[in-house]
JSON list of C-alpha atoms in Angstrom, two decimals:
[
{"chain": "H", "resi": 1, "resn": "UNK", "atom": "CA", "xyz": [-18.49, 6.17, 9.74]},
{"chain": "H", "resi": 2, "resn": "UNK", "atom": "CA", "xyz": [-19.54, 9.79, 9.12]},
{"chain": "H", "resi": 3, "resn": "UNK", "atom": "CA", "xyz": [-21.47, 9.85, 12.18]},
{"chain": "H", "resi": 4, "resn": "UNK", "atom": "CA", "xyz": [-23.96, 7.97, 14.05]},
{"chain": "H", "resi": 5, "resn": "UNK", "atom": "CA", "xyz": [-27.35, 8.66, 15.81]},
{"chain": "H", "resi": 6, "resn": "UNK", "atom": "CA", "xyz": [-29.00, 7.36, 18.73]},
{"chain": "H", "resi": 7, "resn": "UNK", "atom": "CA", "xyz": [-32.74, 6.82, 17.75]},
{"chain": "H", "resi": 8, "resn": "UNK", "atom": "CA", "xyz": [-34.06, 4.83, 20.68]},
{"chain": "H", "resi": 9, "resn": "UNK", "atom": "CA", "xyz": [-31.76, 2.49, 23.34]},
{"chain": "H", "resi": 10, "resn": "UNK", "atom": "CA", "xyz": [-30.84, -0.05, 21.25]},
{"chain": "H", "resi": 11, "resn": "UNK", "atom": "CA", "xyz": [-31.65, 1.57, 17.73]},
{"chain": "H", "resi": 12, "resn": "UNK", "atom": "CA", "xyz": [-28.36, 3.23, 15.52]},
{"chain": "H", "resi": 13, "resn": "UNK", "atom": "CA", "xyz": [-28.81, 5.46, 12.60]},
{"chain": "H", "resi": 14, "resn": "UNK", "atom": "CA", "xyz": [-25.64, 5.35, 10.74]},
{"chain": "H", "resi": 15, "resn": "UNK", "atom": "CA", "xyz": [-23.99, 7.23, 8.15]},
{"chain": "H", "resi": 16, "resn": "UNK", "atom": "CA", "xyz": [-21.17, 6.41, 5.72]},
{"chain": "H", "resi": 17, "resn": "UNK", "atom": "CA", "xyz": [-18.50, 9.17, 4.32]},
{"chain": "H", "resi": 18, "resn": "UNK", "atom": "CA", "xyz": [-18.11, 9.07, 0.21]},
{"chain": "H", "resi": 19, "resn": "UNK", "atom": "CA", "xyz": [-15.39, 7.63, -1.19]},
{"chain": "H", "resi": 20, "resn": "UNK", "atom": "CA", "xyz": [-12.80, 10.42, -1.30]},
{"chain": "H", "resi": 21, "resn": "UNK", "atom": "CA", "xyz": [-11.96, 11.72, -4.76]},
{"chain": "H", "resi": 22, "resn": "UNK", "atom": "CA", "xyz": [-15.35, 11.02, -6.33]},
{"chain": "H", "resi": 23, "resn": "UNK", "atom": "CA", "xyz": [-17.30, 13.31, -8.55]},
{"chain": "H", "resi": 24, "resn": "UNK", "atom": "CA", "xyz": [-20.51, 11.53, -7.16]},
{"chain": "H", "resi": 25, "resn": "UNK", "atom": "CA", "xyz": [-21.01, 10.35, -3.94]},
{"chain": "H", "resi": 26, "resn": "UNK", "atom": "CA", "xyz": [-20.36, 6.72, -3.97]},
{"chain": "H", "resi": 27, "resn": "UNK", "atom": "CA", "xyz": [-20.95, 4.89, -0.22]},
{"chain": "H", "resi": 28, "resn": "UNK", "atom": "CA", "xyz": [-20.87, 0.92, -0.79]},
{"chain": "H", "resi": 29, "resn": "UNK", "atom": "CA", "xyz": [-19.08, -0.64, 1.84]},
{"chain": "H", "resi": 30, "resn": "UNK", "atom": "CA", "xyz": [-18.61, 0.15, 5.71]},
{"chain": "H", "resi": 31, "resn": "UNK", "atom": "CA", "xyz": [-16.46, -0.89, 8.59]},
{"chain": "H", "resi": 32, "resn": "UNK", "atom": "CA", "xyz": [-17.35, 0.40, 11.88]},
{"chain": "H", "resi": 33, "resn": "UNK", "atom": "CA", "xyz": [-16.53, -0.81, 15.77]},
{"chain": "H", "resi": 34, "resn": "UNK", "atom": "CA", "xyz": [-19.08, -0.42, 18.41]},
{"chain": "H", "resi": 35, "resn": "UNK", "atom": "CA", "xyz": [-18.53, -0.51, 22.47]},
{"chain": "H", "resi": 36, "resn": "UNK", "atom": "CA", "xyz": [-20.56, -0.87, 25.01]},
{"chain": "H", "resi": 37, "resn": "UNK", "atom": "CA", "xyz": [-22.72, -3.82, 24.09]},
{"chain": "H", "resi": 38, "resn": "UNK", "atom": "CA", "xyz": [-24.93, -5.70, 26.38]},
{"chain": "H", "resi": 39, "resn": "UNK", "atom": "CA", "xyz": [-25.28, -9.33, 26.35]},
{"chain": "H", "resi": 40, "resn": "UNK", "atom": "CA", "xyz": [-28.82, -10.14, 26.01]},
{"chain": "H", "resi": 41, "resn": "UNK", "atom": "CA", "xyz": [-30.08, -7.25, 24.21]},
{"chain": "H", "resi": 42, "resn": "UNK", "atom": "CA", "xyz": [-30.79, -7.00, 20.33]},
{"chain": "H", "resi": 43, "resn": "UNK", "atom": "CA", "xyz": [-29.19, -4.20, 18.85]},
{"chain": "H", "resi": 44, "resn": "UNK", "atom": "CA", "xyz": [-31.09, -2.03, 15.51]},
{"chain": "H", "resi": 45, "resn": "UNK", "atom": "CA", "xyz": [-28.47, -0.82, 12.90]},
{"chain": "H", "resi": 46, "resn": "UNK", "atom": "CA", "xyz": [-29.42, 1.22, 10.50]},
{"chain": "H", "resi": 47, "resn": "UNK", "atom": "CA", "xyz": [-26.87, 2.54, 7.19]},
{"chain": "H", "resi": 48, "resn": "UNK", "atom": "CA", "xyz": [-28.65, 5.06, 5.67]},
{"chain": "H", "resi": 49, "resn": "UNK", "atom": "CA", "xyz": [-26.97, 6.44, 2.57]},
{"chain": "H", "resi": 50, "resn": "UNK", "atom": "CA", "xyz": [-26.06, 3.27, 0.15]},
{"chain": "H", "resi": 51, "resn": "UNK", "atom": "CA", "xyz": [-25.94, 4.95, -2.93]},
{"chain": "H", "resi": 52, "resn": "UNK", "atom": "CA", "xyz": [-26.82, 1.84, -4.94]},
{"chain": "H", "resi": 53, "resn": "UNK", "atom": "CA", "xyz": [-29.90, -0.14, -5.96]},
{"chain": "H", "resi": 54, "resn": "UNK", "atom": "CA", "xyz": [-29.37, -3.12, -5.91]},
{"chain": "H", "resi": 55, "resn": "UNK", "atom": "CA", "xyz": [-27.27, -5.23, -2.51]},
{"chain": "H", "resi": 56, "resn": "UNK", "atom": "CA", "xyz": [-25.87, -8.86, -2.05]},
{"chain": "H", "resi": 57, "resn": "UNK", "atom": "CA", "xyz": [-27.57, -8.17, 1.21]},
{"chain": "H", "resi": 58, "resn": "UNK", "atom": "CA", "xyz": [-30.96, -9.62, 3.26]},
{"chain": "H", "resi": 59, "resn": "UNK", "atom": "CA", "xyz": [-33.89, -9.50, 0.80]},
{"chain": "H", "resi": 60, "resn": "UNK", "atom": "CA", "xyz": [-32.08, -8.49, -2.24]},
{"chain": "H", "resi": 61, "resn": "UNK", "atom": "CA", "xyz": [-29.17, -11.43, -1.92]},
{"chain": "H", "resi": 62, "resn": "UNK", "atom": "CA", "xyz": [-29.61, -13.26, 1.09]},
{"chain": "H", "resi": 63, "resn": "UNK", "atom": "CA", "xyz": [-25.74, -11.90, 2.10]},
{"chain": "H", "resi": 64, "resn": "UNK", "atom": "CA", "xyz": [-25.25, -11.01, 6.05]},
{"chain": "H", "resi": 65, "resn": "UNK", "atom": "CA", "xyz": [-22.76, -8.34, 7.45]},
{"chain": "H", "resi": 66, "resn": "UNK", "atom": "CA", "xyz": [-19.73, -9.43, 9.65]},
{"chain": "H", "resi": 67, "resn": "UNK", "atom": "CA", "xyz": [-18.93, -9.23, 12.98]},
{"chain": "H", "resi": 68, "resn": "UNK", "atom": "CA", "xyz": [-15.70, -9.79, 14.96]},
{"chain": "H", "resi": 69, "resn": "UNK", "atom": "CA", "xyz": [-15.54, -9.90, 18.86]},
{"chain": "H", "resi": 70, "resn": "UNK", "atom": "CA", "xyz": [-12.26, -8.55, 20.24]},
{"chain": "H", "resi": 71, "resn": "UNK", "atom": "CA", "xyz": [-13.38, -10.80, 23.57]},
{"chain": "H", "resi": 72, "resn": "UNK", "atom": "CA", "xyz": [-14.05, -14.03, 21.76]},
{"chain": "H", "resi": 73, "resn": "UNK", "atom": "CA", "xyz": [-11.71, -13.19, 19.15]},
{"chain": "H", "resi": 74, "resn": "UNK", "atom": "CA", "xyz": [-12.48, -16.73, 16.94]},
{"chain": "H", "resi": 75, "resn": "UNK", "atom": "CA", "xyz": [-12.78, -14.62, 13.33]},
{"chain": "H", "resi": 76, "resn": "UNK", "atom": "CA", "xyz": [-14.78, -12.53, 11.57]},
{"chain": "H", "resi": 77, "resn": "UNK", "atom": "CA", "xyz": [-18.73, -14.61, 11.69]},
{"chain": "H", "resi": 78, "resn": "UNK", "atom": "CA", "xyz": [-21.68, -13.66, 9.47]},
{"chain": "H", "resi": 79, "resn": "UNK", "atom": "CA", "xyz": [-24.23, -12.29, 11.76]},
{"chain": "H", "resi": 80, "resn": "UNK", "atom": "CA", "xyz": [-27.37, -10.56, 11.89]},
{"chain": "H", "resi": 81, "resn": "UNK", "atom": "CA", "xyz": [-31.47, -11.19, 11.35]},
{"chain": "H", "resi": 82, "resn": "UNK", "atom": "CA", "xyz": [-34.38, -9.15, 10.02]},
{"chain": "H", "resi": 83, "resn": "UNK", "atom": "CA", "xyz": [-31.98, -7.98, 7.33]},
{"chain": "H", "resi": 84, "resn": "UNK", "atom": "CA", "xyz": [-33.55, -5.66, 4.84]},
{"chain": "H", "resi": 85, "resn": "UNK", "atom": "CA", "xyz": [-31.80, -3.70, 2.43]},
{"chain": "H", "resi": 86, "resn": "UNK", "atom": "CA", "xyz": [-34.53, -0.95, 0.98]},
{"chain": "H", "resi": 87, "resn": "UNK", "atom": "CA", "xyz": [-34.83, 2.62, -0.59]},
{"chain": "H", "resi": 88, "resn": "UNK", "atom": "CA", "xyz": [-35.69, 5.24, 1.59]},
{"chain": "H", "resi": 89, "resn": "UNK", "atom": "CA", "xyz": [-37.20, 9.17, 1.47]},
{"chain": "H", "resi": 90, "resn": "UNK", "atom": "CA", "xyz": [-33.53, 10.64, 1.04]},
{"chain": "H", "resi": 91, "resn": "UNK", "atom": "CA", "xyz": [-33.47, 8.96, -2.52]},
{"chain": "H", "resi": 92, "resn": "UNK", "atom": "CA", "xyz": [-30.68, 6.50, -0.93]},
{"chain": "H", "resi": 93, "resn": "UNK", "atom": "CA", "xyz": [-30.87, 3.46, -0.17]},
{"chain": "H", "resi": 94, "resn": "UNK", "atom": "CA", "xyz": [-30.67, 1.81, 3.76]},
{"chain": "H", "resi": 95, "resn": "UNK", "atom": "CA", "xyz": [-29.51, -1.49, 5.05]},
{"chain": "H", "resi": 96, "resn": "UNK", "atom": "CA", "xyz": [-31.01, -2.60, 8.58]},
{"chain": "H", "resi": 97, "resn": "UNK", "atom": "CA", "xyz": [-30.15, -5.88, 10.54]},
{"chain": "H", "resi": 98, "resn": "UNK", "atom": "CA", "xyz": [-30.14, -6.81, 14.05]},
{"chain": "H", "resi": 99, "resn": "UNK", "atom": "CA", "xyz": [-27.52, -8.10, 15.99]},
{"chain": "H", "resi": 100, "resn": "UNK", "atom": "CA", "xyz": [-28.29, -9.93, 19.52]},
{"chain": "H", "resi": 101, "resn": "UNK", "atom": "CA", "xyz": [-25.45, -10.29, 21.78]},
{"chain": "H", "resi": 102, "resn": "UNK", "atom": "CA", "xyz": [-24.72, -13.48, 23.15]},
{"chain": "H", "resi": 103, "resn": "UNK", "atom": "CA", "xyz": [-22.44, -13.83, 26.92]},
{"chain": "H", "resi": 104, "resn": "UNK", "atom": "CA", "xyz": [-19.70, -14.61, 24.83]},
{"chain": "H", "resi": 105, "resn": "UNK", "atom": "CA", "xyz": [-19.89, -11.44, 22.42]},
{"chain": "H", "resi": 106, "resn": "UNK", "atom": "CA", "xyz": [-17.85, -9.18, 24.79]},
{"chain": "H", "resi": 107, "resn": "UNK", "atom": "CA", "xyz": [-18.59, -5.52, 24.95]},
{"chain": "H", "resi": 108, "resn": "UNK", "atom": "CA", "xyz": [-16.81, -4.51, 21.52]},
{"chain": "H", "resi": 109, "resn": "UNK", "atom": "CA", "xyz": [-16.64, -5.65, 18.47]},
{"chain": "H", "resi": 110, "resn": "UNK", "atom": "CA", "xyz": [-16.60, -4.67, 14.08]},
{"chain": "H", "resi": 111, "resn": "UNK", "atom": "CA", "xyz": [-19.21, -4.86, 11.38]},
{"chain": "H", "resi": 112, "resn": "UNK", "atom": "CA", "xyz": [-17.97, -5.06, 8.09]},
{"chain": "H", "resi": 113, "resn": "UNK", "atom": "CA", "xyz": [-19.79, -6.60, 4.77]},
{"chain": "H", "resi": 114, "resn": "UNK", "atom": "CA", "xyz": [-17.22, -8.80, 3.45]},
{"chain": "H", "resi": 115, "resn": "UNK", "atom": "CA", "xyz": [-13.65, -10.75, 4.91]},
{"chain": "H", "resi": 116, "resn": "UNK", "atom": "CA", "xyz": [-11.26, -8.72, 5.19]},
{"chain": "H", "resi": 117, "resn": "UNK", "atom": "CA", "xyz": [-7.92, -9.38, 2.56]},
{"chain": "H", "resi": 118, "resn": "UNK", "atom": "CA", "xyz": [-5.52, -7.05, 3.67]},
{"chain": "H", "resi": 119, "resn": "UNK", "atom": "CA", "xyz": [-1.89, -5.88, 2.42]},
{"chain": "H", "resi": 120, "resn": "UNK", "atom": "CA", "xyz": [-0.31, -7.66, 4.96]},
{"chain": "H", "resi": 121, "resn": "UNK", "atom": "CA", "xyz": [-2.52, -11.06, 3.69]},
{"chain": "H", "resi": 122, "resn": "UNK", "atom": "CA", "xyz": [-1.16, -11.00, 0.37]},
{"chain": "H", "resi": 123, "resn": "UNK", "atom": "CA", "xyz": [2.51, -10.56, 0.96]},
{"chain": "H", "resi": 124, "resn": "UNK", "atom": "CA", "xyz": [2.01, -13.14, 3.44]},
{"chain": "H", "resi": 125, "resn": "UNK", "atom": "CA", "xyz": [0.38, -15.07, 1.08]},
{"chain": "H", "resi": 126, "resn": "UNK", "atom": "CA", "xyz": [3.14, -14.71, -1.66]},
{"chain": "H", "resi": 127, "resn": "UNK", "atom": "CA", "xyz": [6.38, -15.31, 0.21]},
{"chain": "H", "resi": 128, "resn": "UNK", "atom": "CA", "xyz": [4.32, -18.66, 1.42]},
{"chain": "H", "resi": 129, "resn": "UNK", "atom": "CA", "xyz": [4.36, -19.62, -2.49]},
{"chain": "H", "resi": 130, "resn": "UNK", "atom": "CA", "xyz": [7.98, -18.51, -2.69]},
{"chain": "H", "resi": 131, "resn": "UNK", "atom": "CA", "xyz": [9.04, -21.03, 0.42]},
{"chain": "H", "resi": 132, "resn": "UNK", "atom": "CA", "xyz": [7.29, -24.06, -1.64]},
{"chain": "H", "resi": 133, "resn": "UNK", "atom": "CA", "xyz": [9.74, -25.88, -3.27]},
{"chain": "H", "resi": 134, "resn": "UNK", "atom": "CA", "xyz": [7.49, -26.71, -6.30]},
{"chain": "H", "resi": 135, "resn": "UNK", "atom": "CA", "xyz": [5.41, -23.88, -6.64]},
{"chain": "H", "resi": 136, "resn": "UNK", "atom": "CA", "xyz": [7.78, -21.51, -6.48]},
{"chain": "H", "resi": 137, "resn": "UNK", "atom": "CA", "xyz": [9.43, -22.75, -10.13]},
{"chain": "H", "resi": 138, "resn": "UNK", "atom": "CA", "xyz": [5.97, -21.98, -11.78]},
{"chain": "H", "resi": 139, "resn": "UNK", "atom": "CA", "xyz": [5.70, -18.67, -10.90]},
{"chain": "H", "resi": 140, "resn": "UNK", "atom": "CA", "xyz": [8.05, -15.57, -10.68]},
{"chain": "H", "resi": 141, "resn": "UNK", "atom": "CA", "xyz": [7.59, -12.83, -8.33]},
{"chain": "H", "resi": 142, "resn": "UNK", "atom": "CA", "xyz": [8.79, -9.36, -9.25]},
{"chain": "H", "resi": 143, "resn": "UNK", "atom": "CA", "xyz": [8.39, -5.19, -8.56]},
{"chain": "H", "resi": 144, "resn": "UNK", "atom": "CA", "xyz": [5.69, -3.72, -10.99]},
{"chain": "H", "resi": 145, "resn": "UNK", "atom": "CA", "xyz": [6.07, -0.41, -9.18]},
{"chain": "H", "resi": 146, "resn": "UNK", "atom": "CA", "xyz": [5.76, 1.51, -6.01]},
{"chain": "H", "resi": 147, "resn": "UNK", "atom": "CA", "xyz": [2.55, 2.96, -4.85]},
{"chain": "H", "resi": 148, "resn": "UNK", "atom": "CA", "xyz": [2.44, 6.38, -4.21]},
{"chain": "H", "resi": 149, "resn": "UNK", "atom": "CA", "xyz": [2.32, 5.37, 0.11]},
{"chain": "H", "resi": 150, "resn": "UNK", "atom": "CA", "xyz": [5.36, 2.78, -0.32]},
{"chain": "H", "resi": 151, "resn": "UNK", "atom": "CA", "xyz": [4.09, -0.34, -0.73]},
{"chain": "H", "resi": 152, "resn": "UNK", "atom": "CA", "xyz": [4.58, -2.83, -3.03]},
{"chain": "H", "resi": 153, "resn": "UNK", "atom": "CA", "xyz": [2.36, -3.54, -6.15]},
{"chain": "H", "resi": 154, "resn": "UNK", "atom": "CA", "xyz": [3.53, -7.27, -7.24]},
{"chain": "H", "resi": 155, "resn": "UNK", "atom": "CA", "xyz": [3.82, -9.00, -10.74]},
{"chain": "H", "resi": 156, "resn": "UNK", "atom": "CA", "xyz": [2.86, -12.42, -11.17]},
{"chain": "H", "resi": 157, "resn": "UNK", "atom": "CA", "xyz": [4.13, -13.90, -14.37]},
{"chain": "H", "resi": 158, "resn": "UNK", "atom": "CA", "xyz": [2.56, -17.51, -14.31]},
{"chain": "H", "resi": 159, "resn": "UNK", "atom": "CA", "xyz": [4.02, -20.38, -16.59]},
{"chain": "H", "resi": 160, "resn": "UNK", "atom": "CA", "xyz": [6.24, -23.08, -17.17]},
{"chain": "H", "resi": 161, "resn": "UNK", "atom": "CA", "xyz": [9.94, -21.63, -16.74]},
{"chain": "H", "resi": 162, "resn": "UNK", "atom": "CA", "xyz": [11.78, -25.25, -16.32]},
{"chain": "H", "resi": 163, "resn": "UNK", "atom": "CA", "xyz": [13.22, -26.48, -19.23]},
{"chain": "H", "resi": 164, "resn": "UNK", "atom": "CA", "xyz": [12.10, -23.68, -21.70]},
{"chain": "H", "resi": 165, "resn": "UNK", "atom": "CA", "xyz": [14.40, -21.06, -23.51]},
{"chain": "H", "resi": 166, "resn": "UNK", "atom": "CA", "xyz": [13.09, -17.34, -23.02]},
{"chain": "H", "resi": 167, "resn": "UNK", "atom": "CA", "xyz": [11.55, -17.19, -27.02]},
{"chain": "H", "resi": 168, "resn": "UNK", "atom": "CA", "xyz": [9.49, -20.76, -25.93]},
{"chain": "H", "resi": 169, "resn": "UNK", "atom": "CA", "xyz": [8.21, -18.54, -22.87]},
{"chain": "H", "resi": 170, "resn": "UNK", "atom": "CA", "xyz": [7.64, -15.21, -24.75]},
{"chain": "H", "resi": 171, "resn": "UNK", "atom": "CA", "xyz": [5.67, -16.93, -27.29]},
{"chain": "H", "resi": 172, "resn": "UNK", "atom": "CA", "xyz": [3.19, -18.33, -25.67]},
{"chain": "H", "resi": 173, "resn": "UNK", "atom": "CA", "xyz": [-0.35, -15.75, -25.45]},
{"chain": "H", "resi": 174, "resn": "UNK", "atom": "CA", "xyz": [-0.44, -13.63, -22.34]},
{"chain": "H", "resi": 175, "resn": "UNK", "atom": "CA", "xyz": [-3.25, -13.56, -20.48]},
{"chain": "H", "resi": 176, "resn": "UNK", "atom": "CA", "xyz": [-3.59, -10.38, -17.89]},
{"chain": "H", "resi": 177, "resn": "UNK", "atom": "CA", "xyz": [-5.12, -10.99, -14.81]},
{"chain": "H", "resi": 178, "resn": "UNK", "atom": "CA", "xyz": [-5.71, -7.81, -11.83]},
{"chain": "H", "resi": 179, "resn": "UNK", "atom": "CA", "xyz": [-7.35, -7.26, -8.84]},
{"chain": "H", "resi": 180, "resn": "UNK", "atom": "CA", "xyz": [-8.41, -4.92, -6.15]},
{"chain": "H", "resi": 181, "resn": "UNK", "atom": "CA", "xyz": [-9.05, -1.36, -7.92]},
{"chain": "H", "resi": 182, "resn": "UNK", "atom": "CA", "xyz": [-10.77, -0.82, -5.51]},
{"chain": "H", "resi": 183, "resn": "UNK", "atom": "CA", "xyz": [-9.93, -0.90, -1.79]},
{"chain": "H", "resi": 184, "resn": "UNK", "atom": "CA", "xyz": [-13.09, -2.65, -0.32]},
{"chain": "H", "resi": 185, "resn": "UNK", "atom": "CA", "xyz": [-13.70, -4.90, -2.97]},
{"chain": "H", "resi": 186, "resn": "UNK", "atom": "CA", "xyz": [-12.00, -7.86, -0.69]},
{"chain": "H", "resi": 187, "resn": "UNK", "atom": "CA", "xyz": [-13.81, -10.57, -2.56]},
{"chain": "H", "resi": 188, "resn": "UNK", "atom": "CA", "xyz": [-12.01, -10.39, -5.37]},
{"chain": "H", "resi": 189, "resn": "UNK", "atom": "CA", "xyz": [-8.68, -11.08, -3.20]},
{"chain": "H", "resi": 190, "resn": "UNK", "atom": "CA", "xyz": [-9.98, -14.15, -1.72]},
{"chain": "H", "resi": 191, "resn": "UNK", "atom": "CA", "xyz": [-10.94, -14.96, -5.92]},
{"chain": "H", "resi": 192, "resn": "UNK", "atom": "CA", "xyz": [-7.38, -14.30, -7.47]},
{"chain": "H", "resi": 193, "resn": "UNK", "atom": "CA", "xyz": [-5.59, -15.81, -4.04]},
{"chain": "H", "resi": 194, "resn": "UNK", "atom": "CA", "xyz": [-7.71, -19.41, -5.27]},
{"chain": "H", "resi": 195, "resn": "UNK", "atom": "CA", "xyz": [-6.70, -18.92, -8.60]},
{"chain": "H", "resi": 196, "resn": "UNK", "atom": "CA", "xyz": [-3.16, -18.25, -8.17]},
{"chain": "H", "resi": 197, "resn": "UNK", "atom": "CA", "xyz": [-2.89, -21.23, -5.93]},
{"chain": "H", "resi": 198, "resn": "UNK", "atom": "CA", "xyz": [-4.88, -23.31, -8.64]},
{"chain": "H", "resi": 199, "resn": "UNK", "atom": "CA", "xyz": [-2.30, -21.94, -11.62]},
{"chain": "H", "resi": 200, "resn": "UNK", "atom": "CA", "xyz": [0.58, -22.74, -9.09]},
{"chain": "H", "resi": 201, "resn": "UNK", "atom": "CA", "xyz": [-0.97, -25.89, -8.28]},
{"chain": "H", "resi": 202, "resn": "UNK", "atom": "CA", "xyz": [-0.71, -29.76, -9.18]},
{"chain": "H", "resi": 203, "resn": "UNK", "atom": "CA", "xyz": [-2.97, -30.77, -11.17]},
{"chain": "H", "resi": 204, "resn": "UNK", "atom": "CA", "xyz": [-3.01, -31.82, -14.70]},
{"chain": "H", "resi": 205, "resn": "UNK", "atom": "CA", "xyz": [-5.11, -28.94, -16.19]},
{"chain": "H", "resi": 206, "resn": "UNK", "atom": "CA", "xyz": [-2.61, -26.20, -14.21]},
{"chain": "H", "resi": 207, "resn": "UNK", "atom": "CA", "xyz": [-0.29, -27.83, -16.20]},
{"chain": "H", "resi": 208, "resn": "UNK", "atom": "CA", "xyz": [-1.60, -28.03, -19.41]},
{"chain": "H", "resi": 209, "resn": "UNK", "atom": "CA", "xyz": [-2.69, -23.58, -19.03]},
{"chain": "H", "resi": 210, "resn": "UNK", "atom": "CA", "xyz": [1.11, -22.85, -17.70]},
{"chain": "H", "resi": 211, "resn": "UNK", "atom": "CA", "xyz": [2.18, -24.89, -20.91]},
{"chain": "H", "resi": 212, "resn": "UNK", "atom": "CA", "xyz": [0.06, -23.06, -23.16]},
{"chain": "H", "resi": 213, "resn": "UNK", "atom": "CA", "xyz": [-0.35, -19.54, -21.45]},
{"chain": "H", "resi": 214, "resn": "UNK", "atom": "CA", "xyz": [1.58, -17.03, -19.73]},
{"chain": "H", "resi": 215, "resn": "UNK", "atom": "CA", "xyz": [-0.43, -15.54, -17.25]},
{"chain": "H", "resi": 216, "resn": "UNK", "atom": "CA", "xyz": [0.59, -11.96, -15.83]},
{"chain": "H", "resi": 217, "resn": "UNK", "atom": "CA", "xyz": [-1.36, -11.14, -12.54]},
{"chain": "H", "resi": 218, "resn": "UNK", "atom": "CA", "xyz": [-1.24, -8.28, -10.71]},
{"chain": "H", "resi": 219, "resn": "UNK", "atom": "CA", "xyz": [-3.30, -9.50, -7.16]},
{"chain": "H", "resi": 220, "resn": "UNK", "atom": "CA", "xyz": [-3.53, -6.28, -5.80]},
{"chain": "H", "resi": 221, "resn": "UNK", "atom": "CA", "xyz": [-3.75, -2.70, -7.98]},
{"chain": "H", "resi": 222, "resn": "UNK", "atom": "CA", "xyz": [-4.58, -0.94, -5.11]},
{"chain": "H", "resi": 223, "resn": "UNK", "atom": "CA", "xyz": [-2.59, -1.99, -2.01]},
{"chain": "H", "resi": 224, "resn": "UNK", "atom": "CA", "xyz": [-2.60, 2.10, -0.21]},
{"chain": "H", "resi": 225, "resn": "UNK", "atom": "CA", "xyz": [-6.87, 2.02, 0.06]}
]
C-alpha cells in the first residue's frame, strides 16, 4: 500500500502505489497485511485508485478478495460481503468489501485478489516433473537466461524425444507458449502449471499434440516482480 486512512473505527481508506516504470499510472492488483483485528467486528475496506473500468470483482464479476490468517494458517480463503467495485469523484475507480472476523481469524492476516504463484512454486513445481519417471522423458528443462535479479527464467520444450532422431523433432511446428509478464497476473501461473501437467500427462490426446507439436513454454517471463 501507498498509505492508508482511518475514516471511522472499523472503516479503511486505502491507497495503492503505481506500478513502477509506467508512463501512466496503472494500480490493478494489491497485497496488504492488517493487525490488530477484533473478532466479532466487521471491518470496511476501501481501495480507492483502480485505474481500470471494468473488475472480476463483486458487482462487476462476482470475484471476492483473499484473505490468509497467520493464526489459523489453513490457506489463502475467498472472503468478504457487500462487495462493490464502482467509479468514484477522483475519476478512479474503488473496490469496497467487508470482512467480519470470526474467533478463529487471529489478529493478523493478508488481502490479496488472486492465489498467490510464486518463484519458489514453479521451481518447485518443475523439479517435481523432473523426479517423475515418465514425465520427465516428455519434456526437457533448460536455461533461457538469467534475469537481471538472478533468477532463473526456464525453457520448456514439450514433445516426444523417445525414439525420434533430432530432424523428426525439429520438424515438427513449434508452438510458443509464455506466461507471467506481468508480476501479479498469478492466474495465468495456476493456467500454464495445468497445461504443462496436461502436455506432460497420460492421456491419449497429450500424446497425439507431443507427436505432432513441439511446444516451447516459457512458465514464467517475469520471475524478479
Amino acid at each position: 500500500l501507498e498509505r492508508a486512512v482511518r475514516v471511522g473505527p472499523y472503516h479503511y481508506e486505502l491507497f495503492l502505489p503505481a506500478d513502477p516504470g509506467c508512463a501512466k499510472r496503472h494500480t490493478q492488483w494489491f497485497y496488504f497485511a492488517v493487525a490488530g483485528l477484533r473478532p466479532g467486528n466487521t471491518y470496511q475496506f476501501c481501495l480507492m485508485n483502480f485505474s481500470k473500468a471494468e473488475s472480476l470483482f463483486g458487482n462487476k464479476g462476482g470475484c471476492r478478495p483473499l484473505f490468509y490468517s497467520t493464526k489459523r494458517a489453513a490457506g489463502w480463503e475467498r472472503i468478504g460481503s457487500n462487495i462493490v467495485y464502482e467509479p468514484n469523484s477522483d475519476g478512479l475507480f474503488t473496490l469496497r468489501f467487508e470482512f467480519t472476523v470470526d474467533d478463529q481469524a487471529g489478529d493478523q492476516g493478508y488481502f490479496c485478489p488472486v492465489f498467490p504463484y510464486r518463484f519458489s512454486d514453479l521451481q518447485r513445481d518443475l523439479a517435481e516433473l523432473e523426479a517423475d519417471p515418465l514425465r520427465k522423458t516428455r519434456f526437457a528443462r533448460s536455461l533461457l537466461c538469467r534475469t537481471r535479479a538472478g533468477n532463473r527464467c526456464d525453457l520448456l520444450t514439450v514433445t516426444t524425444l523417445v525414439g525420434c532422431t533430432p530432424a523428426q523433432i525439429l520438424s515438427r511446428p513449434a508452438i510458443v507458449l509464455t506466461a507471467r509478464v506481468h508480476p501479479a497476473e498469478t492466474n495465468a501461473s495456476w493456467i500454464m502449471r495445468g497445461l504443462i501437467d496436461f502436455l506432460t500427462g497420460p492421456s491419449l490426446d497429450a500424446k497425439l499434440l507431443r507427436d505432432a507439436f513441439m511446444f516451447k513454454i516459457v512458465p514464467m517471463l517475469n520471475p524478479d516482480g
